[in-house]
PDB file of C-alpha atoms in Angstrom:
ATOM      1  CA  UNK A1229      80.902 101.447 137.494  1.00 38.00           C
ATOM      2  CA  UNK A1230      78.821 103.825 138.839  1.00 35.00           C
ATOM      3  CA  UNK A1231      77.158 104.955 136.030  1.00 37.00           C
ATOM      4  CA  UNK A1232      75.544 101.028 135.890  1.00 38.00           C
ATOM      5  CA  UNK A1233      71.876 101.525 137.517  1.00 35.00           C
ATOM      6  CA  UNK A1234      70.404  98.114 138.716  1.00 36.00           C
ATOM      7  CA  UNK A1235      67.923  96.177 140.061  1.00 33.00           C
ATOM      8  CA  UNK A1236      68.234  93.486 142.177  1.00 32.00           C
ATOM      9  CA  UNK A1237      65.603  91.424 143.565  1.00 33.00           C
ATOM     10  CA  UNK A1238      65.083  89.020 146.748  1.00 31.00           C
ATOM     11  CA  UNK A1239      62.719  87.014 147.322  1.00 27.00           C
ATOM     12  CA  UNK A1240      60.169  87.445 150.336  1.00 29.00           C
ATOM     13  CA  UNK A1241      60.716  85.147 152.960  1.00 32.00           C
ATOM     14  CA  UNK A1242      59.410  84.190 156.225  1.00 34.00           C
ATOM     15  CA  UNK A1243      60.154  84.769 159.084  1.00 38.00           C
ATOM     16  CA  UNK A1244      63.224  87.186 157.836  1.00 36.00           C
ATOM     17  CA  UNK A1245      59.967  89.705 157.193  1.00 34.00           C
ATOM     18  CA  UNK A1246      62.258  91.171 153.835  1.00 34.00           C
ATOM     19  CA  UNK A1247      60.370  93.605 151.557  1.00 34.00           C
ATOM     20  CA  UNK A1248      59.520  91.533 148.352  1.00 33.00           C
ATOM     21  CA  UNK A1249      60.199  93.420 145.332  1.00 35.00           C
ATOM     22  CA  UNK A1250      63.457  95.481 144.680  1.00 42.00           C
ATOM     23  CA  UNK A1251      66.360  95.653 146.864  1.00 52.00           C
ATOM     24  CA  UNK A1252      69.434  97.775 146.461  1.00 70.00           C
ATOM     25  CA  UNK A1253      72.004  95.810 147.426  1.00 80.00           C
ATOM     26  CA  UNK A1254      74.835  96.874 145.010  1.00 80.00           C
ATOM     27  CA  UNK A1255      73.482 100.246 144.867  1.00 79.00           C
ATOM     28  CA  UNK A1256      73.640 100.767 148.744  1.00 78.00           C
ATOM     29  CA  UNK A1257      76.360 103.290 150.107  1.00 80.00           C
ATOM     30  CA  UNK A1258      77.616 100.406 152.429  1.00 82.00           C
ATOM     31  CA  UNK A1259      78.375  98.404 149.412  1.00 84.00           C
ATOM     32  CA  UNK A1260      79.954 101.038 147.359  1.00 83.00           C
ATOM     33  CA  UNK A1261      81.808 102.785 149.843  1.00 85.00           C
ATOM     34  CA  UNK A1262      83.316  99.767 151.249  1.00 87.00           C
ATOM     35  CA  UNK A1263      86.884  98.941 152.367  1.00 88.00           C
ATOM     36  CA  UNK A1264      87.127  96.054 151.791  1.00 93.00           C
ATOM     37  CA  UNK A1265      89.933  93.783 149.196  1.00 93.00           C
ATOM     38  CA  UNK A1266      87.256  91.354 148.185  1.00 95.00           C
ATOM     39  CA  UNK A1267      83.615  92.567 148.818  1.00 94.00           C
ATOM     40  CA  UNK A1268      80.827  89.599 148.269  1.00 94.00           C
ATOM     41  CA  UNK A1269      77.120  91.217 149.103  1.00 92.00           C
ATOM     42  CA  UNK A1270      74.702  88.298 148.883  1.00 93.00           C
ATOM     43  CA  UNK A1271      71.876  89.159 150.615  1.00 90.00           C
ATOM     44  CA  UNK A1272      70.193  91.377 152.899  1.00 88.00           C
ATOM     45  CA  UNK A1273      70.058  90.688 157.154  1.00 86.00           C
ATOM     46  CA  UNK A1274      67.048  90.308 159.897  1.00 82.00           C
ATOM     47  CA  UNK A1275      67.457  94.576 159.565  1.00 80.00           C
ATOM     48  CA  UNK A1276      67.127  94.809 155.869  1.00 81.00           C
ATOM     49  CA  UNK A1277      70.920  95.649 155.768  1.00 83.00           C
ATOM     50  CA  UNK A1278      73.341  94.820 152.752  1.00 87.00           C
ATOM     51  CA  UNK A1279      74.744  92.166 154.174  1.00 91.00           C
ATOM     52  CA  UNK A1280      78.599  91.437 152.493  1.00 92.00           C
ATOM     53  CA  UNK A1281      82.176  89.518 153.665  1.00 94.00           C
ATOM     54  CA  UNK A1282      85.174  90.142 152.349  1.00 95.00           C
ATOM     55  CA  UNK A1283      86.729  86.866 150.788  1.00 96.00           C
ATOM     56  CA  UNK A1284      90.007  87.579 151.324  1.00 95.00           C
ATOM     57  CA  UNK A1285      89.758  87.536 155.085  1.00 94.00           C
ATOM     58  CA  UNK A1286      87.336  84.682 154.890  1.00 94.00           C
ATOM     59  CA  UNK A1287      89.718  82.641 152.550  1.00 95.00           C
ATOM     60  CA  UNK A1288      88.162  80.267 150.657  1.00 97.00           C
ATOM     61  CA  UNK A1289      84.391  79.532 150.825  1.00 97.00           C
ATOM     62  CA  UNK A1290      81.688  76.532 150.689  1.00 97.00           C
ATOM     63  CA  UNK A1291      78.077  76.844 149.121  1.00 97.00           C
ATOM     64  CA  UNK A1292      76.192  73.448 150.019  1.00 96.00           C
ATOM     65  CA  UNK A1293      72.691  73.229 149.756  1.00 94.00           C
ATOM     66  CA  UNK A1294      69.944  70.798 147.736  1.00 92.00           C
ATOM     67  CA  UNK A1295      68.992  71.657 144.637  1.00 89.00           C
ATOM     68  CA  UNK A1296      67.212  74.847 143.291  1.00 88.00           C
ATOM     69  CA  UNK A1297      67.729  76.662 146.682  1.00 91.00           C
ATOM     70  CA  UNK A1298      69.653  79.618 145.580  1.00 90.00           C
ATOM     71  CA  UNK A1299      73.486  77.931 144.970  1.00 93.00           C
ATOM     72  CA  UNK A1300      73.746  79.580 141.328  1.00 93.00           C
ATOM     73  CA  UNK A1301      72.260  82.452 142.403  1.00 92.00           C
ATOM     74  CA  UNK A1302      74.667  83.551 145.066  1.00 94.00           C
ATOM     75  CA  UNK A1303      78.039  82.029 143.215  1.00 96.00           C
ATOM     76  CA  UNK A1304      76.257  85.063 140.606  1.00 94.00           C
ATOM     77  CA  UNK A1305      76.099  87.571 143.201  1.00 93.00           C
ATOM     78  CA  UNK A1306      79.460  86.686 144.920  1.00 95.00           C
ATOM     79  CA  UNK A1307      80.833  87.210 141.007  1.00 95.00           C
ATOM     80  CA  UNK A1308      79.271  90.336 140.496  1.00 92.00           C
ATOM     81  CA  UNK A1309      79.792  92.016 142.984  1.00 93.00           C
ATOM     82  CA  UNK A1310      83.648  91.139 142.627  1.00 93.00           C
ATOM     83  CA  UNK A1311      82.800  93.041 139.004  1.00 91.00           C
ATOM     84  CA  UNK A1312      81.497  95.993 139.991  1.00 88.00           C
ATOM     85  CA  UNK A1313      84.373  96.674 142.728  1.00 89.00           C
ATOM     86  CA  UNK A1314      87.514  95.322 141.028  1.00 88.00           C
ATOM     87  CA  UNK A1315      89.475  96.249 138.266  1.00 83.00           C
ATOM     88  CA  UNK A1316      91.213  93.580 135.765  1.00 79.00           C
ATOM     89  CA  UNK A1317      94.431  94.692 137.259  1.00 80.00           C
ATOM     90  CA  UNK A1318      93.134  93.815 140.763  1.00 87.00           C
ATOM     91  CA  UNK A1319      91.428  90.562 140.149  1.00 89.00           C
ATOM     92  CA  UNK A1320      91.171  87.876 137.603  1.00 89.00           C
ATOM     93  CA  UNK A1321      88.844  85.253 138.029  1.00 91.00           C
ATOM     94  CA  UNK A1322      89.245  81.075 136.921  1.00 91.00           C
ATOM     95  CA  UNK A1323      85.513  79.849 136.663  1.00 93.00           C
ATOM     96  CA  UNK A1324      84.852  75.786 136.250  1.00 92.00           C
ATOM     97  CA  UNK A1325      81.696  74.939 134.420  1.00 90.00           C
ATOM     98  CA  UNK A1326      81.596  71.314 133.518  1.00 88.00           C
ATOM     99  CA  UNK A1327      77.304  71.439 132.891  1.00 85.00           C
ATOM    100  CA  UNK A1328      78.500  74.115 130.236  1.00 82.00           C
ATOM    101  CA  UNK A1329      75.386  76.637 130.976  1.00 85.00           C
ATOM    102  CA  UNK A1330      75.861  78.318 134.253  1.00 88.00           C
ATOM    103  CA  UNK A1331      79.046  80.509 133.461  1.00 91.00           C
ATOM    104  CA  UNK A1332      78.471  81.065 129.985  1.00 89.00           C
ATOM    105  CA  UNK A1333      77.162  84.892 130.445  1.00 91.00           C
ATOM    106  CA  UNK A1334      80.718  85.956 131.622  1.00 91.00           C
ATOM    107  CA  UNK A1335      82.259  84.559 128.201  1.00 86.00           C
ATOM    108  CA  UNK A1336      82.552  88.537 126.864  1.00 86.00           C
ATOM    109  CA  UNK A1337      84.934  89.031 130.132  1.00 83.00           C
ATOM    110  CA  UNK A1338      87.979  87.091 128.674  1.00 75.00           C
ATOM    111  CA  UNK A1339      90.460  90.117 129.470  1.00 72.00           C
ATOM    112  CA  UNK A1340      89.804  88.913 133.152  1.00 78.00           C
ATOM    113  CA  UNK A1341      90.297  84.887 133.320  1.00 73.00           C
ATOM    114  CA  UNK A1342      93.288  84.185 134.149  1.00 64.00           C
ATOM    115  CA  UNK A1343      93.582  81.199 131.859  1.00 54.00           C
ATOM    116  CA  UNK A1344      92.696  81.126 127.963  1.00 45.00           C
ATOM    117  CA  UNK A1345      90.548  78.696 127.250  1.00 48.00           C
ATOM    118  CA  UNK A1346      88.378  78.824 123.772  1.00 47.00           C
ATOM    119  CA  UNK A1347      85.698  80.782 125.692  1.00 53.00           C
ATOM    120  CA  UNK A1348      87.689  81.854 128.884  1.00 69.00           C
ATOM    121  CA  UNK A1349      85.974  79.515 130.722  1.00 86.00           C
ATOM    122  CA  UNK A1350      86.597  75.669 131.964  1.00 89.00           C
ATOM    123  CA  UNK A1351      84.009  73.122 130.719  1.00 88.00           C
ATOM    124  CA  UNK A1352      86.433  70.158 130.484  1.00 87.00           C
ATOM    125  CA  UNK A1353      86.531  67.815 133.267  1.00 88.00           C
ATOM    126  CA  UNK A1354      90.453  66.345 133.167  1.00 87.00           C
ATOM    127  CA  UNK A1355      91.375  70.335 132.331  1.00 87.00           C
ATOM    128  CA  UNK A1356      90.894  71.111 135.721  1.00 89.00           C
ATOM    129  CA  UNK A1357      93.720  69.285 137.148  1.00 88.00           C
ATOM    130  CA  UNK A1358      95.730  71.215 135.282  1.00 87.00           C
ATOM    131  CA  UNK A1359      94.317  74.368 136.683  1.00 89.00           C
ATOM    132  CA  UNK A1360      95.045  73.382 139.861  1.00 91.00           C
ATOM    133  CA  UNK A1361      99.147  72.792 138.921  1.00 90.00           C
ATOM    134  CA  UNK A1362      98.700  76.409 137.165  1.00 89.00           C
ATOM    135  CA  UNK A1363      97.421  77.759 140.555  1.00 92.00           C
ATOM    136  CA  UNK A1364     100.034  75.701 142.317  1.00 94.00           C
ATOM    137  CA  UNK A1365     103.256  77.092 140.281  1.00 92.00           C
ATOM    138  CA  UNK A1366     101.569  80.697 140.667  1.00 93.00           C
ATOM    139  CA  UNK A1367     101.447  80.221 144.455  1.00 95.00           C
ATOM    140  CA  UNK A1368     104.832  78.842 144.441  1.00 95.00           C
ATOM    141  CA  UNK A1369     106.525  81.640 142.270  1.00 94.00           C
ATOM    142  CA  UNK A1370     104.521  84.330 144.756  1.00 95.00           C
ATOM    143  CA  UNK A1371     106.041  83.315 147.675  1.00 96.00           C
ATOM    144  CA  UNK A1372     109.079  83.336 145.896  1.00 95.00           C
ATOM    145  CA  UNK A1373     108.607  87.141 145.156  1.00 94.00           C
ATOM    146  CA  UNK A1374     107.287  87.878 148.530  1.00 95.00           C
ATOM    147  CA  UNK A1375     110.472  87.003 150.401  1.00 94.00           C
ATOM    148  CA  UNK A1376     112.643  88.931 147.590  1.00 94.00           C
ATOM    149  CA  UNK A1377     110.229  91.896 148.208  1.00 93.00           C
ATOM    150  CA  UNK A1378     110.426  91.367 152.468  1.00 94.00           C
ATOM    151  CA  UNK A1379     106.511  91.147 152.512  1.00 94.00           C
ATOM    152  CA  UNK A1380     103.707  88.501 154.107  1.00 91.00           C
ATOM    153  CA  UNK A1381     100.969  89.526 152.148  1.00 92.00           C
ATOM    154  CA  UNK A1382      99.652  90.163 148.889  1.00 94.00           C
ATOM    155  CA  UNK A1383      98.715  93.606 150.484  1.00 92.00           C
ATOM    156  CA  UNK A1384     101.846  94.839 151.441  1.00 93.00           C
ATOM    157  CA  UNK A1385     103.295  93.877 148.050  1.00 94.00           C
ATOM    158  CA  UNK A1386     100.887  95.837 146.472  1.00 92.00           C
ATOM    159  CA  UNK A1387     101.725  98.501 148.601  1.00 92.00           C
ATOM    160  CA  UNK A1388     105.194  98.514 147.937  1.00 93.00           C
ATOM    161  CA  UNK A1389     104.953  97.616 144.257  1.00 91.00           C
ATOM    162  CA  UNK A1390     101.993 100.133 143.484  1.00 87.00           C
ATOM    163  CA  UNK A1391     103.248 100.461 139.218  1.00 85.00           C
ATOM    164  CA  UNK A1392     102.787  96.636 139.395  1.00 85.00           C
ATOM    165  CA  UNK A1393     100.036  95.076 141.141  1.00 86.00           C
ATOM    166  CA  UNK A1394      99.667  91.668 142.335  1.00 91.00           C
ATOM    167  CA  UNK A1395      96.385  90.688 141.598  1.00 91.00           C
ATOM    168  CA  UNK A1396      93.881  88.556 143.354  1.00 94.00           C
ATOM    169  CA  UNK A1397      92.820  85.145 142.189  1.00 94.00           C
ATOM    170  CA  UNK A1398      89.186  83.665 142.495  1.00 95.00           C
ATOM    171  CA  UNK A1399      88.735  80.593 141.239  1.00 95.00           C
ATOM    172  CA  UNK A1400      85.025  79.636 141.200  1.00 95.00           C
ATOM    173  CA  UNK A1401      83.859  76.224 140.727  1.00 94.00           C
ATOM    174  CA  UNK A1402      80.125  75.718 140.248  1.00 91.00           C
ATOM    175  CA  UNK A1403      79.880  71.413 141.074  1.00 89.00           C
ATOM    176  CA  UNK A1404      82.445  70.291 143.167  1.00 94.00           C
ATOM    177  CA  UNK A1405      80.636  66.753 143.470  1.00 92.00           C
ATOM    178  CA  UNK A1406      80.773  66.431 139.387  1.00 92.00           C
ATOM    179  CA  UNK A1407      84.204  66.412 139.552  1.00 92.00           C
ATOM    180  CA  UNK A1408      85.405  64.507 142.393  1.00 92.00           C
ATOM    181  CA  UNK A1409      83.539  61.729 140.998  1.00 91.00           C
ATOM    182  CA  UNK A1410      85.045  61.722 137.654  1.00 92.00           C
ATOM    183  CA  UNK A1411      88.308  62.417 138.724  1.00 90.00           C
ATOM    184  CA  UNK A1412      88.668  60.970 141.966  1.00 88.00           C
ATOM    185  CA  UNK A1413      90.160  62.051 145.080  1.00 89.00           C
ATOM    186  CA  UNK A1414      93.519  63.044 143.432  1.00 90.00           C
ATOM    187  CA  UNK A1415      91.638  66.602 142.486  1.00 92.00           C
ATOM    188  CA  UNK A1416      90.224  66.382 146.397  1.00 93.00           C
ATOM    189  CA  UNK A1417      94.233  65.734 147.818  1.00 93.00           C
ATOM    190  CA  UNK A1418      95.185  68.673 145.249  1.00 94.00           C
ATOM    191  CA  UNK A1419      92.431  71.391 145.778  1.00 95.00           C
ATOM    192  CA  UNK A1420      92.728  70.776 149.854  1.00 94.00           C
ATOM    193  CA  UNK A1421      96.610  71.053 149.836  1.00 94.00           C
ATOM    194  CA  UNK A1422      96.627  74.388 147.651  1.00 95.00           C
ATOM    195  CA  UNK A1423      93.789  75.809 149.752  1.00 95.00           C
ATOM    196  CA  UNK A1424      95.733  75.652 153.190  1.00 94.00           C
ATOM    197  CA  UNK A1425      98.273  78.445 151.613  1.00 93.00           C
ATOM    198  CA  UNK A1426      97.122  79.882 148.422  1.00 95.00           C
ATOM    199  CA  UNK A1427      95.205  82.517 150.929  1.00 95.00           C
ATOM    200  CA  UNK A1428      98.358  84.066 151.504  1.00 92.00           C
ATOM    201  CA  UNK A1429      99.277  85.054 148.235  1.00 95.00           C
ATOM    202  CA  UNK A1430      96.203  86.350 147.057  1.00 95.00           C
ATOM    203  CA  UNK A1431      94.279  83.049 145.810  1.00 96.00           C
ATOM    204  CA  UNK A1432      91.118  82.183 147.040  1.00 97.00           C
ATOM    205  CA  UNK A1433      88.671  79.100 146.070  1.00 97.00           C
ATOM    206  CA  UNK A1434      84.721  79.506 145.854  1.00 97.00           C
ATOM    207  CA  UNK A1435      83.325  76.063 145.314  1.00 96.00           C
ATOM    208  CA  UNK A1436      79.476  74.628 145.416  1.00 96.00           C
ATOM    209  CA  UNK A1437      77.467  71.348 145.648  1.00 95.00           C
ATOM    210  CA  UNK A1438      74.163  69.758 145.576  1.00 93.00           C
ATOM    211  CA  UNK A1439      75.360  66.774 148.166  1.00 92.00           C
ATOM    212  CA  UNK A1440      76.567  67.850 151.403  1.00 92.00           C
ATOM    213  CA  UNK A1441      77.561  64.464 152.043  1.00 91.00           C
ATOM    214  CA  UNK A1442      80.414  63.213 154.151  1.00 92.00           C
ATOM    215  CA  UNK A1443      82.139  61.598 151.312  1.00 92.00           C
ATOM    216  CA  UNK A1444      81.889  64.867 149.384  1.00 93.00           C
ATOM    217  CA  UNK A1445      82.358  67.320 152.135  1.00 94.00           C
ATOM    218  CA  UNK A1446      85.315  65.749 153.686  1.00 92.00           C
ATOM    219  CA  UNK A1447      87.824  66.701 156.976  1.00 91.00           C
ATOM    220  CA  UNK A1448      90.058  68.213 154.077  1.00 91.00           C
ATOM    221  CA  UNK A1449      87.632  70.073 152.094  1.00 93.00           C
ATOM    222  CA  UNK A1450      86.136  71.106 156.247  1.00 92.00           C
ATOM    223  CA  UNK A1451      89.915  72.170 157.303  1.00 92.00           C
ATOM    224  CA  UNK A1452      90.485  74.411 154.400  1.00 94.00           C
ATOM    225  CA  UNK A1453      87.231  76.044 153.505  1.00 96.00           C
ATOM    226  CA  UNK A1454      86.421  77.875 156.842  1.00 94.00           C
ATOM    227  CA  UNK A1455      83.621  80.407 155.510  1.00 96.00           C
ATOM    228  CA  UNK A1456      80.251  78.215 154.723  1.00 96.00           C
ATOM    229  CA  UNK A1457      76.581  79.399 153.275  1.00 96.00           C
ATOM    230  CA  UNK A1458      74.437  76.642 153.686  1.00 95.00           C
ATOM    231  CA  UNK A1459      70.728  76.624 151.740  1.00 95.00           C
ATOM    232  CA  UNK A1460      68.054  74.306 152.721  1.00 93.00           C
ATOM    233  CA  UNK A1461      68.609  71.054 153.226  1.00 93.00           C
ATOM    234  CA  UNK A1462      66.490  67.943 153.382  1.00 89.00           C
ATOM    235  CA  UNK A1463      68.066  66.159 156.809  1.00 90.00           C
ATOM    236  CA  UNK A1464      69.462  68.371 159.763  1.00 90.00           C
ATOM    237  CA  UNK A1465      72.826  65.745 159.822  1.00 92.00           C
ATOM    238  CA  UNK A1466      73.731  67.287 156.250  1.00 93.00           C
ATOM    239  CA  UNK A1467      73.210  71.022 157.853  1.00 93.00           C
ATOM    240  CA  UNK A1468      75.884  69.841 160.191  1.00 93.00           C
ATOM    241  CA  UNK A1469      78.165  68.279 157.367  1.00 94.00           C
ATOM    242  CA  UNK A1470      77.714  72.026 156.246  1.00 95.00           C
ATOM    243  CA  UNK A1471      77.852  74.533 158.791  1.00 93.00           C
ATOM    244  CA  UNK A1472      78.683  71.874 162.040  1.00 90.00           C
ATOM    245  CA  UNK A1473      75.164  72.377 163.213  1.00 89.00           C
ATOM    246  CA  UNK A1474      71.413  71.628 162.498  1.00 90.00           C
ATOM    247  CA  UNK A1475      69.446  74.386 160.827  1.00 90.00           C
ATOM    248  CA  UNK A1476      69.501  74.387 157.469  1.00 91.00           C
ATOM    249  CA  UNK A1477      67.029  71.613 157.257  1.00 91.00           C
ATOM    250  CA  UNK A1478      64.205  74.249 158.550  1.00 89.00           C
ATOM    251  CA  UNK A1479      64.956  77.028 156.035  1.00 90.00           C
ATOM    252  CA  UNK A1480      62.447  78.137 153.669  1.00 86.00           C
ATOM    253  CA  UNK A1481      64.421  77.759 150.309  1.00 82.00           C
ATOM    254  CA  UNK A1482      64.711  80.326 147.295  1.00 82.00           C
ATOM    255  CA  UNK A1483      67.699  82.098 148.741  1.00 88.00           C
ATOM    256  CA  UNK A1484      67.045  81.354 152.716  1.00 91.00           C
ATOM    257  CA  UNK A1485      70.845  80.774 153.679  1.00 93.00           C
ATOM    258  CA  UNK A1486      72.632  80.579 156.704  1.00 94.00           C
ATOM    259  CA  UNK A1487      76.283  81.823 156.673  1.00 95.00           C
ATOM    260  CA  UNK A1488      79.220  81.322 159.033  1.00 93.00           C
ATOM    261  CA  UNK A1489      82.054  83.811 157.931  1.00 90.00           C
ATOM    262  CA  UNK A1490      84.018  85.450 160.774  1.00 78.00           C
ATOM    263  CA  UNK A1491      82.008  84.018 163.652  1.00 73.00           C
ATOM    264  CA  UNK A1492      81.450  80.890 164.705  1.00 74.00           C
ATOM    265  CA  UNK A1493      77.364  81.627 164.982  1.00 83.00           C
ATOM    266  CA  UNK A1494      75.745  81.663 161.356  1.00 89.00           C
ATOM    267  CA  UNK A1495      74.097  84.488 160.619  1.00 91.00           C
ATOM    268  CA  UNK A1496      70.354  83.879 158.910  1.00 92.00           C
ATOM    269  CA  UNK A1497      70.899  86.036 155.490  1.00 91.00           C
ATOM    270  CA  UNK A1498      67.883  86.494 152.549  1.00 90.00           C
ATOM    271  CA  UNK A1499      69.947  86.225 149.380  1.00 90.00           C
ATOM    272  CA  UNK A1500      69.748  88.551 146.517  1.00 88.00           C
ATOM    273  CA  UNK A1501      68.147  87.463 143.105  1.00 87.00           C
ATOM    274  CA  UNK A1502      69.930  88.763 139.877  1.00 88.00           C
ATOM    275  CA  UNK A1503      68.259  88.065 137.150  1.00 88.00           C
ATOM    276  CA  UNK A1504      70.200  87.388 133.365  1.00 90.00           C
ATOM    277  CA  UNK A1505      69.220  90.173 131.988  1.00 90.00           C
ATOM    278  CA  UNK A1506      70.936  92.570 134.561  1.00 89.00           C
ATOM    279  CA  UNK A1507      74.117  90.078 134.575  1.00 91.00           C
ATOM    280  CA  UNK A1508      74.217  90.585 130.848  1.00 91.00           C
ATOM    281  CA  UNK A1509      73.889  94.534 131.797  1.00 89.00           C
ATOM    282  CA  UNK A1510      77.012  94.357 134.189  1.00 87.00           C
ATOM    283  CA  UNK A1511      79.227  92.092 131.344  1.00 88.00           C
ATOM    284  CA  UNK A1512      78.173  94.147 129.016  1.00 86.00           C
ATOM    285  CA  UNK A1513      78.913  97.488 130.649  1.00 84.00           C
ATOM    286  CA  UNK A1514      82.456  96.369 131.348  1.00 82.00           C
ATOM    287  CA  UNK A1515      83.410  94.475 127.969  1.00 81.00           C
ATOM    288  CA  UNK A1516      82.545  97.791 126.701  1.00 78.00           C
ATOM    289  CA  UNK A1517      85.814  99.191 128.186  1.00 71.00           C
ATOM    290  CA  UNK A1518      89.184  99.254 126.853  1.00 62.00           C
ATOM    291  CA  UNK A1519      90.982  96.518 127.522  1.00 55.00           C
ATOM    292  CA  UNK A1520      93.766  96.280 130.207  1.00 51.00           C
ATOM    293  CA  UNK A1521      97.006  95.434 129.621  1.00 51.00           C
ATOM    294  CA  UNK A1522      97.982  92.459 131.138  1.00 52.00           C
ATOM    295  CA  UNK A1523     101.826  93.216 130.607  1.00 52.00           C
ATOM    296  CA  UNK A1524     101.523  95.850 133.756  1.00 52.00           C
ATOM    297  CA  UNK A1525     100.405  93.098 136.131  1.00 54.00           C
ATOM    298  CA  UNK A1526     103.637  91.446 138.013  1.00 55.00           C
ATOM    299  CA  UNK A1527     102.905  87.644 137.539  1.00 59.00           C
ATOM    300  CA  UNK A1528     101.105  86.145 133.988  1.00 47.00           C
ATOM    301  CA  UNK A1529     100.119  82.906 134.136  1.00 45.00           C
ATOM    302  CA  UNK A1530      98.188  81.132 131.144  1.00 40.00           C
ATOM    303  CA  UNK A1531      97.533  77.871 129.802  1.00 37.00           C
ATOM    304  CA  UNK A1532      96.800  76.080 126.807  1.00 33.00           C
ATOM    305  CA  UNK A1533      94.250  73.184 126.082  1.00 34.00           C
TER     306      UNK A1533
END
């Protein structure tokens, strides 16, 4: 992946004092020498560091925010970055859609969904609860291999099964709100229940909405989604639906965030701007390569419409 040369821009922002024009952040060295299983770079700090969080020590993550603050924009970074550090035998990704328009770049990736769909991605509403019975049988047969193999973590069984990786799952959904109200809290119950152990086996949830509301944002979705990025806001009590504190409400919009990861004090991040054409750079780049075989992964999951 090296040999991909980009540019990534952020937007200038009061009072974070960022340089407005290009910034490095997947071209850093603390972004490509990093350690970590999951690396997400999303932005750049106070210092005009890369700022990044690995998602599988954060778990599962919430993007809240109003509209046209920056949502798409880091769900794009977050999915990138995943790109240019994984390989398909490391991570495969499930990506919901149902507006039909903000996933459609990664369509050339199918060798990395982890469900076939016509274009590798899920635009139907009602075919998402069968996703999340896919996940659930996937998490079930996992821990099922984990106590044959004597191992608590996808790590370790990686480690001891090198010729036949486990790979990671990232499910990213772009409107949660869309499809709780079409199908109801049943999807809510489902997604919440899988969250509080899929972690542990190597499956992590990314979802997003335009109404951090209580009745969206619930205790359940709260409980199991412990990493937040919150964008501006319009009223400080939906900051604290978000991130369990005002704050949001005074940010300055086009990619002002405010993340809580591993600490319990948000950190004020600038968040990186990648435009289509350098998405279309990175897909392209990597649907260039041969294709991996699936067969050498340990568990293959798919379903049909």
């Amino acid at each position: 992946m090296s040999e991909v040369s980009l540019n990534h821009r952020g937007y200038q922002c009061p009072p974070l004092d960022l340089l407005n024009g290009h910034v490095p952040i997947f071209c850093s060295k603390q972004f490509q020498n990093n350690t970590m299983e999951l690396p997400c770079a999303i932005g750049t700090t106070e210092d005009k560091e890369a700022f990044m969080f690995d998602l599988a020590k954060a778990h599962h993550l919430l993007v809240a925010g109003a509209t046209g603050q920056g949502k798409t924009a880091c769900l794009n970074a977050i999915i990138c970055s995943l790109l240019l550090k994984k390989a398909p035998s490391e991570l495969q990704f499930v990506l919901v859609d149902t507006k039909g328009c903000e996933f459609k770049i990664y369509a050339p990736l199918y060798n990395i969904f982890l469900k076939e769909s016509p274009n590798g991605i899920i635009y139907d509403f009602y075919h998402c609860l069968g996703v999340i019975d896919l996940l659930r049988s996937l998490m079930d047969n996992r821990f099922e291999r984990f106590k044959e193999a004597d191992v608590r973590s996808i790590t370790e069984y990686n480690q001891k099964y090198p010729e036949q990786p486990m790979p990671f799952v990232v499910t990213v959904i772009d409107e949660y709100s869309d499809l709780l109200m079409v199908l109801g809290r049943e999807f809510e119950s489902k997604l919440s229940n899988l969250a509080a152990q899929s972690w542990r086996v190597g499956i992590h949830f990314v979802i997003c909405t335009q109404r951090p509301t209580t009745n969206i944002i619930t205790g359940w979705i709260r409980a199991n989604f412990p990493a937040r990025i919150a964008f501006r806001v319009s009223e400080g009590f939906d900051s604290k639906t978000i991130i369990d504190r005002a704050g949001a409400e005074c940010l300055n919009g086009k990619g002002d965030m405010l993340v809580i990861t591993d600490s319990l004090d948000p950190v004020h991040i600038q968040g990186v701007y990648i435009e289509d054409k350098e998405i279309e750079r990175i897909v392209s780049y990597i649907a260039q390569q041969r294709n991996y075989d699936r067969s050498k992964t340990s568990d293959i999951t798919t379903c049909t419409e």
